[in-house]
PDB file of C-alpha atoms and ligand atoms in Angstrom:
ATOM      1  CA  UNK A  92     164.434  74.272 -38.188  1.00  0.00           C
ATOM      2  CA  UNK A  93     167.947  74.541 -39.546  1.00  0.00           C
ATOM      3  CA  UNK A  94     166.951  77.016 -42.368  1.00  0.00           C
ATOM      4  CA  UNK A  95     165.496  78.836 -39.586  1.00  0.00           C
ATOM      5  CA  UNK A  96     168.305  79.214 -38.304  1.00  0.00           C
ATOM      6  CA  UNK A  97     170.313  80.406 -41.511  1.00  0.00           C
ATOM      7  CA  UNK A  98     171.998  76.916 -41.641  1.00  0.00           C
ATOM      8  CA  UNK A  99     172.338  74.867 -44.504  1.00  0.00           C
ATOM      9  CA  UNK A 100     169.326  72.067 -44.935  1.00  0.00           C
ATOM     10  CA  UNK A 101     168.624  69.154 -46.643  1.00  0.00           C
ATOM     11  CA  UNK A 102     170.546  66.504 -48.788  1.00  0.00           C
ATOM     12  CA  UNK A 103     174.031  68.766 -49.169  1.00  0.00           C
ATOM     13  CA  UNK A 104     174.292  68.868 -45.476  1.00  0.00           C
ATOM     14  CA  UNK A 105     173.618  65.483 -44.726  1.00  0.00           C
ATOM     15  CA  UNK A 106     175.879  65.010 -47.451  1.00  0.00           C
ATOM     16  CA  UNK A 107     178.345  66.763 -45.803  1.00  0.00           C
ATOM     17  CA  UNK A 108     178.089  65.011 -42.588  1.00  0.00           C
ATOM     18  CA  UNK A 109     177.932  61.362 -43.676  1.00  0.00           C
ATOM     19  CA  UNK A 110     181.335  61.947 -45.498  1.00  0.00           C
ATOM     20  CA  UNK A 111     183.282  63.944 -42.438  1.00  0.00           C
ATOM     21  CA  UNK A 112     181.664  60.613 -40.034  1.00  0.00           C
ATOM     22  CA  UNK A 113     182.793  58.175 -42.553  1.00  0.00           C
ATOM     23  CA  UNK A 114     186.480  59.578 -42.011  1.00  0.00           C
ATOM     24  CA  UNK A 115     185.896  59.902 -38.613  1.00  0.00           C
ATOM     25  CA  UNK A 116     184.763  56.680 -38.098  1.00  0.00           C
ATOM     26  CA  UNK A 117     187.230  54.574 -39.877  1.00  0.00           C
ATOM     27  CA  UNK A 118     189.659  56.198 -37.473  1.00  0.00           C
ATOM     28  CA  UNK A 119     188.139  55.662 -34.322  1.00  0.00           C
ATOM     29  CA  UNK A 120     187.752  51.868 -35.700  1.00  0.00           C
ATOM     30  CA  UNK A 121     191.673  51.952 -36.158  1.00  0.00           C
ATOM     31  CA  UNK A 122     192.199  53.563 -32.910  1.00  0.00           C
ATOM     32  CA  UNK A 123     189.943  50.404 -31.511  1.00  0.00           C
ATOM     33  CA  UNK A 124     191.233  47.986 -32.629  1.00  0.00           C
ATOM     34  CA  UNK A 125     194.431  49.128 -32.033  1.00  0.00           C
ATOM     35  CA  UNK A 126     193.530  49.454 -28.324  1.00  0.00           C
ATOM     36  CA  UNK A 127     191.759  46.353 -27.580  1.00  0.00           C
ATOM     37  CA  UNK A 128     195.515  44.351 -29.426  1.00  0.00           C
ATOM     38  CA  UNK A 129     197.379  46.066 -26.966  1.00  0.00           C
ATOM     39  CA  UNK A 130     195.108  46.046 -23.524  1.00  0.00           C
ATOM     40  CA  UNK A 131     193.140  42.811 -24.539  1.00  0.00           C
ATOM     41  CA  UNK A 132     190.408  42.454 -22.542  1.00  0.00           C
ATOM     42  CA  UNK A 133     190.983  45.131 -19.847  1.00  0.00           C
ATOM     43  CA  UNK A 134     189.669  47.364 -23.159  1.00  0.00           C
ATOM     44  CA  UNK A 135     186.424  45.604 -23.720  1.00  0.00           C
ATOM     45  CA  UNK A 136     185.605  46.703 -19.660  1.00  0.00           C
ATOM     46  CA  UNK A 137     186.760  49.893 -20.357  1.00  0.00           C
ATOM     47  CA  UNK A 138     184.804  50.022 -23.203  1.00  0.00           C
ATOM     48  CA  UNK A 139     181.853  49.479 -21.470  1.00  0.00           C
ATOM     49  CA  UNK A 140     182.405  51.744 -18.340  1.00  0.00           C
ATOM     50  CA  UNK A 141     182.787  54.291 -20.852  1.00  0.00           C
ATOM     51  CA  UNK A 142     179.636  53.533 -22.912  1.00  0.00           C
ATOM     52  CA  UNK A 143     177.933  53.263 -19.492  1.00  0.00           C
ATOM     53  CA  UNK A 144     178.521  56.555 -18.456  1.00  0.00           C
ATOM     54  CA  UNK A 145     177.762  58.053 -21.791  1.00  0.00           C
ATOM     55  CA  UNK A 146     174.405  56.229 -21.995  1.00  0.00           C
ATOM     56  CA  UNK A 147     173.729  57.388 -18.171  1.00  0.00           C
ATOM     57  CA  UNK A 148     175.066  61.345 -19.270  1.00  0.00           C
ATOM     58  CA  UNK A 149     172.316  61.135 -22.121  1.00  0.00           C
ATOM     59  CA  UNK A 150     169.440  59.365 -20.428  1.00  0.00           C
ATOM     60  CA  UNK A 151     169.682  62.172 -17.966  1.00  0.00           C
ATOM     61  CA  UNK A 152     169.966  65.252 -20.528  1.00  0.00           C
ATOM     62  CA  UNK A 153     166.740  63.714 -22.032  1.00  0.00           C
ATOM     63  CA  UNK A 154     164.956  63.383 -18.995  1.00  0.00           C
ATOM     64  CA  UNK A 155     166.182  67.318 -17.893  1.00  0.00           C
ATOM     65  CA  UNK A 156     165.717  68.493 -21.799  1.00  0.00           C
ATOM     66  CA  UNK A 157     161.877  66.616 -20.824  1.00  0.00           C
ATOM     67  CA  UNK A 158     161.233  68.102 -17.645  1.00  0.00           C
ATOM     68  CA  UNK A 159     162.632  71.751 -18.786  1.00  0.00           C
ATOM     69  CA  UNK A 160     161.334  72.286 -21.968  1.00  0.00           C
ATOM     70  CA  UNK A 161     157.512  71.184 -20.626  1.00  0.00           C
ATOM     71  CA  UNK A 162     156.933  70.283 -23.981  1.00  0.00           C
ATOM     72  CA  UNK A 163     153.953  67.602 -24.726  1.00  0.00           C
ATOM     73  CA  UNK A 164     155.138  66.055 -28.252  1.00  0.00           C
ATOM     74  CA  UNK A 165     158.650  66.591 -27.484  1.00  0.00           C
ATOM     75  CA  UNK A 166     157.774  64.823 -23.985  1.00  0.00           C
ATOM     76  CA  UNK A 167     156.446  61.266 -25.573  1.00  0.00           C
ATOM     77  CA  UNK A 168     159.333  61.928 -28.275  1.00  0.00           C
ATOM     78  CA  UNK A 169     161.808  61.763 -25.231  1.00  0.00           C
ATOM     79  CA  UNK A 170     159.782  58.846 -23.201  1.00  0.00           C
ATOM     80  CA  UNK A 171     160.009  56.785 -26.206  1.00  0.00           C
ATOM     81  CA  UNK A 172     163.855  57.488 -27.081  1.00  0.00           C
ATOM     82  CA  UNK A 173     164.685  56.830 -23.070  1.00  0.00           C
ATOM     83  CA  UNK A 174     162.337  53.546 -23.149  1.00  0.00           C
ATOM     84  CA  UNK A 175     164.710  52.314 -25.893  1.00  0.00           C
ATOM     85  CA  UNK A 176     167.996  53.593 -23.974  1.00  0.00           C
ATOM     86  CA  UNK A 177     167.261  51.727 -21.018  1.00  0.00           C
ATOM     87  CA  UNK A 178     168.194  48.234 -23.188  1.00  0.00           C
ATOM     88  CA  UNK A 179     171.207  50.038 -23.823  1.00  0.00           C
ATOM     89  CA  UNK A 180     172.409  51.016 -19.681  1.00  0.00           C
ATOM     90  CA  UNK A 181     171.437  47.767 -18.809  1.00  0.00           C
ATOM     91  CA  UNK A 182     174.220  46.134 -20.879  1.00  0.00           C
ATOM     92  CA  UNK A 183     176.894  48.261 -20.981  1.00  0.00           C
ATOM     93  CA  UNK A 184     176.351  48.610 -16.749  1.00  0.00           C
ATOM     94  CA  UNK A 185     175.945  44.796 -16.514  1.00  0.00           C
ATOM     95  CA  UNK A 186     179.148  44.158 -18.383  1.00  0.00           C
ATOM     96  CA  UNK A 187     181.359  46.841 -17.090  1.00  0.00           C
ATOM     97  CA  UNK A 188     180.484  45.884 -13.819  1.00  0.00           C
ATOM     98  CA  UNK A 189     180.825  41.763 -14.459  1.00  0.00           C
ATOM     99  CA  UNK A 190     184.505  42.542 -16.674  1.00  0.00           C
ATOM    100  CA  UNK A 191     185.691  45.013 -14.004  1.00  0.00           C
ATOM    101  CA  UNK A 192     185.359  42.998 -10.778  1.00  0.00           C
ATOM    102  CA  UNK A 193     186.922  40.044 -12.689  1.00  0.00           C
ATOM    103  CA  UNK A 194     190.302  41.424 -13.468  1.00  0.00           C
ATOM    104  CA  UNK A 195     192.456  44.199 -11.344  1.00  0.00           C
ATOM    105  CA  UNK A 196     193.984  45.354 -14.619  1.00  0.00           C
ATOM    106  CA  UNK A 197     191.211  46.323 -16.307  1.00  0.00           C
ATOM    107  CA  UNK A 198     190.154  48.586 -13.316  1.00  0.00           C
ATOM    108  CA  UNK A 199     193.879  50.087 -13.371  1.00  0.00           C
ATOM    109  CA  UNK A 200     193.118  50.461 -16.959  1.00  0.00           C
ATOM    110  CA  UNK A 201     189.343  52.000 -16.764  1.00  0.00           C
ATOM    111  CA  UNK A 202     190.178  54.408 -13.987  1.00  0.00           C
ATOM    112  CA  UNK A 203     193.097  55.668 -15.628  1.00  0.00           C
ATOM    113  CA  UNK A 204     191.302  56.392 -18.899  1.00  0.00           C
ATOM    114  CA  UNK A 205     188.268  57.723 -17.620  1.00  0.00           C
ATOM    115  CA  UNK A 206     190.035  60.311 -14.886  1.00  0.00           C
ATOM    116  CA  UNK A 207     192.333  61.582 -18.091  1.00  0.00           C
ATOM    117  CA  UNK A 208     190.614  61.089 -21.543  1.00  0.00           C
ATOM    118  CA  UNK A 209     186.743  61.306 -20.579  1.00  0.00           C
ATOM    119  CA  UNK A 210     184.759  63.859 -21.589  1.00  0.00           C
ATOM    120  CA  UNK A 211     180.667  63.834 -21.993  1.00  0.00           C
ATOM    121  CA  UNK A 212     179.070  62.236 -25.014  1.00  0.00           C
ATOM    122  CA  UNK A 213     179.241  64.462 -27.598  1.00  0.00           C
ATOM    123  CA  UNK A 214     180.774  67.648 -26.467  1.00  0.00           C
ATOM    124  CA  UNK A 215     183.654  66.876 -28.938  1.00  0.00           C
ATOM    125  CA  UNK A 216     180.955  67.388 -32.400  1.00  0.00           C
ATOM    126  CA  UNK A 217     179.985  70.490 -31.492  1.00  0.00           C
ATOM    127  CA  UNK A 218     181.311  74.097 -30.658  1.00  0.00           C
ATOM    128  CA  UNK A 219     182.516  74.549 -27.382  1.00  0.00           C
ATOM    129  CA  UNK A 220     179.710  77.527 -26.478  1.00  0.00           C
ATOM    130  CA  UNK A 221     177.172  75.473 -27.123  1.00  0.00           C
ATOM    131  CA  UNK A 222     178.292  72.792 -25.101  1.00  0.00           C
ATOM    132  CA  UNK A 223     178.391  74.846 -22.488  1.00  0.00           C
ATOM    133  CA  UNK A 224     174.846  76.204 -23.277  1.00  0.00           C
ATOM    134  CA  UNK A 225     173.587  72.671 -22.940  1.00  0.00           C
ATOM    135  CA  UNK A 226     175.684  71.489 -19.805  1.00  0.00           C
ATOM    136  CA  UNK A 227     174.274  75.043 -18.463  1.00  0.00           C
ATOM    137  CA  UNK A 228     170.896  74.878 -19.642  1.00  0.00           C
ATOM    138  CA  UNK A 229     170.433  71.015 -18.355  1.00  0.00           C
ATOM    139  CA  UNK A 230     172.230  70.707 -15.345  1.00  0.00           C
ATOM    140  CA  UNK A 231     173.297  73.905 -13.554  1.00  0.00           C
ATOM    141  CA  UNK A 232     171.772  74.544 -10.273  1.00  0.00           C
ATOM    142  CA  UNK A 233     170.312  72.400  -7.468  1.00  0.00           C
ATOM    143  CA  UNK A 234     168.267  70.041  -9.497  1.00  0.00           C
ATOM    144  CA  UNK A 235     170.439  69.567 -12.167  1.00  0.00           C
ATOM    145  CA  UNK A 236     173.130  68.423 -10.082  1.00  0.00           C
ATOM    146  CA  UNK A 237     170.842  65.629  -8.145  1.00  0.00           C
ATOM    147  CA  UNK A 238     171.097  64.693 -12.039  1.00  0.00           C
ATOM    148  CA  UNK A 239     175.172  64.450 -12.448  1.00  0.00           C
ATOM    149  CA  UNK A 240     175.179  63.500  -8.909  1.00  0.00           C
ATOM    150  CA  UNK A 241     173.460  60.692  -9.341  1.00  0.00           C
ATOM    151  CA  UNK A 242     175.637  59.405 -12.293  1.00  0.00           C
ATOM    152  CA  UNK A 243     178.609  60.121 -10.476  1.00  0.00           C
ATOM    153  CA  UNK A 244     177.609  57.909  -7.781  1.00  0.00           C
ATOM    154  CA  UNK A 245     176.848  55.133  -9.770  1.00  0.00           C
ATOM    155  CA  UNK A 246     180.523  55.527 -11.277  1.00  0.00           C
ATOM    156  CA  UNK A 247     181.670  54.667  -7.715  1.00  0.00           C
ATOM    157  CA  UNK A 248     179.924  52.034  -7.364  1.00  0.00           C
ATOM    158  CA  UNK A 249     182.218  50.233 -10.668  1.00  0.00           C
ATOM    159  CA  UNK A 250     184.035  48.339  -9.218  1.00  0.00           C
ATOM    160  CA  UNK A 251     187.746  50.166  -8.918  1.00  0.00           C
ATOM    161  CA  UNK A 252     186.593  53.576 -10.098  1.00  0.00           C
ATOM    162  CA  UNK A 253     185.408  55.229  -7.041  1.00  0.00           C
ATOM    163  CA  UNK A 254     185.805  59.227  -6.580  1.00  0.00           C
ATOM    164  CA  UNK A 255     186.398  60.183 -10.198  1.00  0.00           C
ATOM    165  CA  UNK A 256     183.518  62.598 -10.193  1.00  0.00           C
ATOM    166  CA  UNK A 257     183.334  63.246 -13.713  1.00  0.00           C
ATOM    167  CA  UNK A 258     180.566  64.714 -13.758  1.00  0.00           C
ATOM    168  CA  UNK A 259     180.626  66.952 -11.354  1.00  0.00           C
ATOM    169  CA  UNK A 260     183.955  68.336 -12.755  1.00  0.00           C
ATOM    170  CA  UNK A 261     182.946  68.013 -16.540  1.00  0.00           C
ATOM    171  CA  UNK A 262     179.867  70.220 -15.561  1.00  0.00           C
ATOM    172  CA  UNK A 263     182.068  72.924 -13.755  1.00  0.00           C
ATOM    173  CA  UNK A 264     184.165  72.936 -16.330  1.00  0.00           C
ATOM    174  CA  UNK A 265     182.332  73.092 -19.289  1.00  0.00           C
ATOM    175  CA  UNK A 266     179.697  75.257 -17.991  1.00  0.00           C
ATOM    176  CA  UNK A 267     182.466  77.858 -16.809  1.00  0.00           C
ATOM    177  CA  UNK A 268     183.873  77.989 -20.621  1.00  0.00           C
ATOM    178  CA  UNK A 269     180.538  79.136 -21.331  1.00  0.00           C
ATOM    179  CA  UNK A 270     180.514  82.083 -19.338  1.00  0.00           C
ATOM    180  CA  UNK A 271     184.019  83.048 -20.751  1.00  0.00           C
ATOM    181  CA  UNK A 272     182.995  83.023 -24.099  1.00  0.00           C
TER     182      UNK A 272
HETATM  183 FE1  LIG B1465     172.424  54.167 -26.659  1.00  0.00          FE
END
């Protein structure tokens, strides 16, 4: 598919990619544990508000990408990735919700991070046009936004992070870049 598309294939582009994530990774580790010395464990529930979120974000581009693209094999590819995603939202939503309504400070923290640093899973890898494709493509229009709705509601329900609406402002946002392009 990617040599379809004039890009480079194989083992020099995977190559390519393991090395920039490598680098990329060993910062974000840095940045981590930088983060969790300084806010203890108000950064572990932030940590898993965020990862919440993202796993939410995803579970419902696959289920749109699913329903859109009408596709059988990529159907039961999705159903099967989802299936194993749901292990996933059932921690990080257990724990963010448990770590939050424990401790004040770690909702002070959460909110604050999420309302200025948050951004959906992924849109920082690619270009921005294609984000915007995708954001577009998956959740514009009436049924889409049940989609983003939904997740934003279940962000106000965390305990201390109601009316962020992420979503529905990442999804105006991003989708508007798109047209500009
Ligand atoms: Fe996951």
């Amino acid at each position: 598919m990617l040599e379809a598309h004039g890009e480079q294939a194989g083992a020099p582009r995977i190559a390519t990619l393991r090395r920039k994530r490598r680098r990329k990774e060993a910062i974000s580790t840095f940045t981590t544990i930088g983060s969790a010395a300084f806010a203890g464990s108000a950064f572990t529930a932030l940590h898993m508000a965020w990862g919440a979120i993202n796993e939410w974000t995803t579970q419902a581009g696959y289920a749109r990408l699913s329903d859109k693209a009408g596709h059988p094999t990529l159907r039961e590819l999705l159903k099967r990735i989802m299936k194993q995603e749901g292990g996933h939202i059932d921690f990080y939503a257990s724990e963010a919700t448990r770590r939050l309504s424990e401790s004040p400070r770690a909702q002070r923290l959460t909110r604050f991070a999420l309302k200025h640093l948050w951004r959906p899973v992924g849109s920082g890898v690619m270009p921005q046009e294609e984000v915007g494709f995708l954001v577009k493509y998956l959740f514009a229009g009436d049924e889409g936004h049940q989609f983003t709705s939904r997740i934003d509601r279940r962000v106000d329900r965390l305990p201390g992070q109601a009316h962020l609406h992420l979503l529905d402002t990442a999804v105006s946002r991003l989708s508007g870049l798109e047209v500009a392009a």
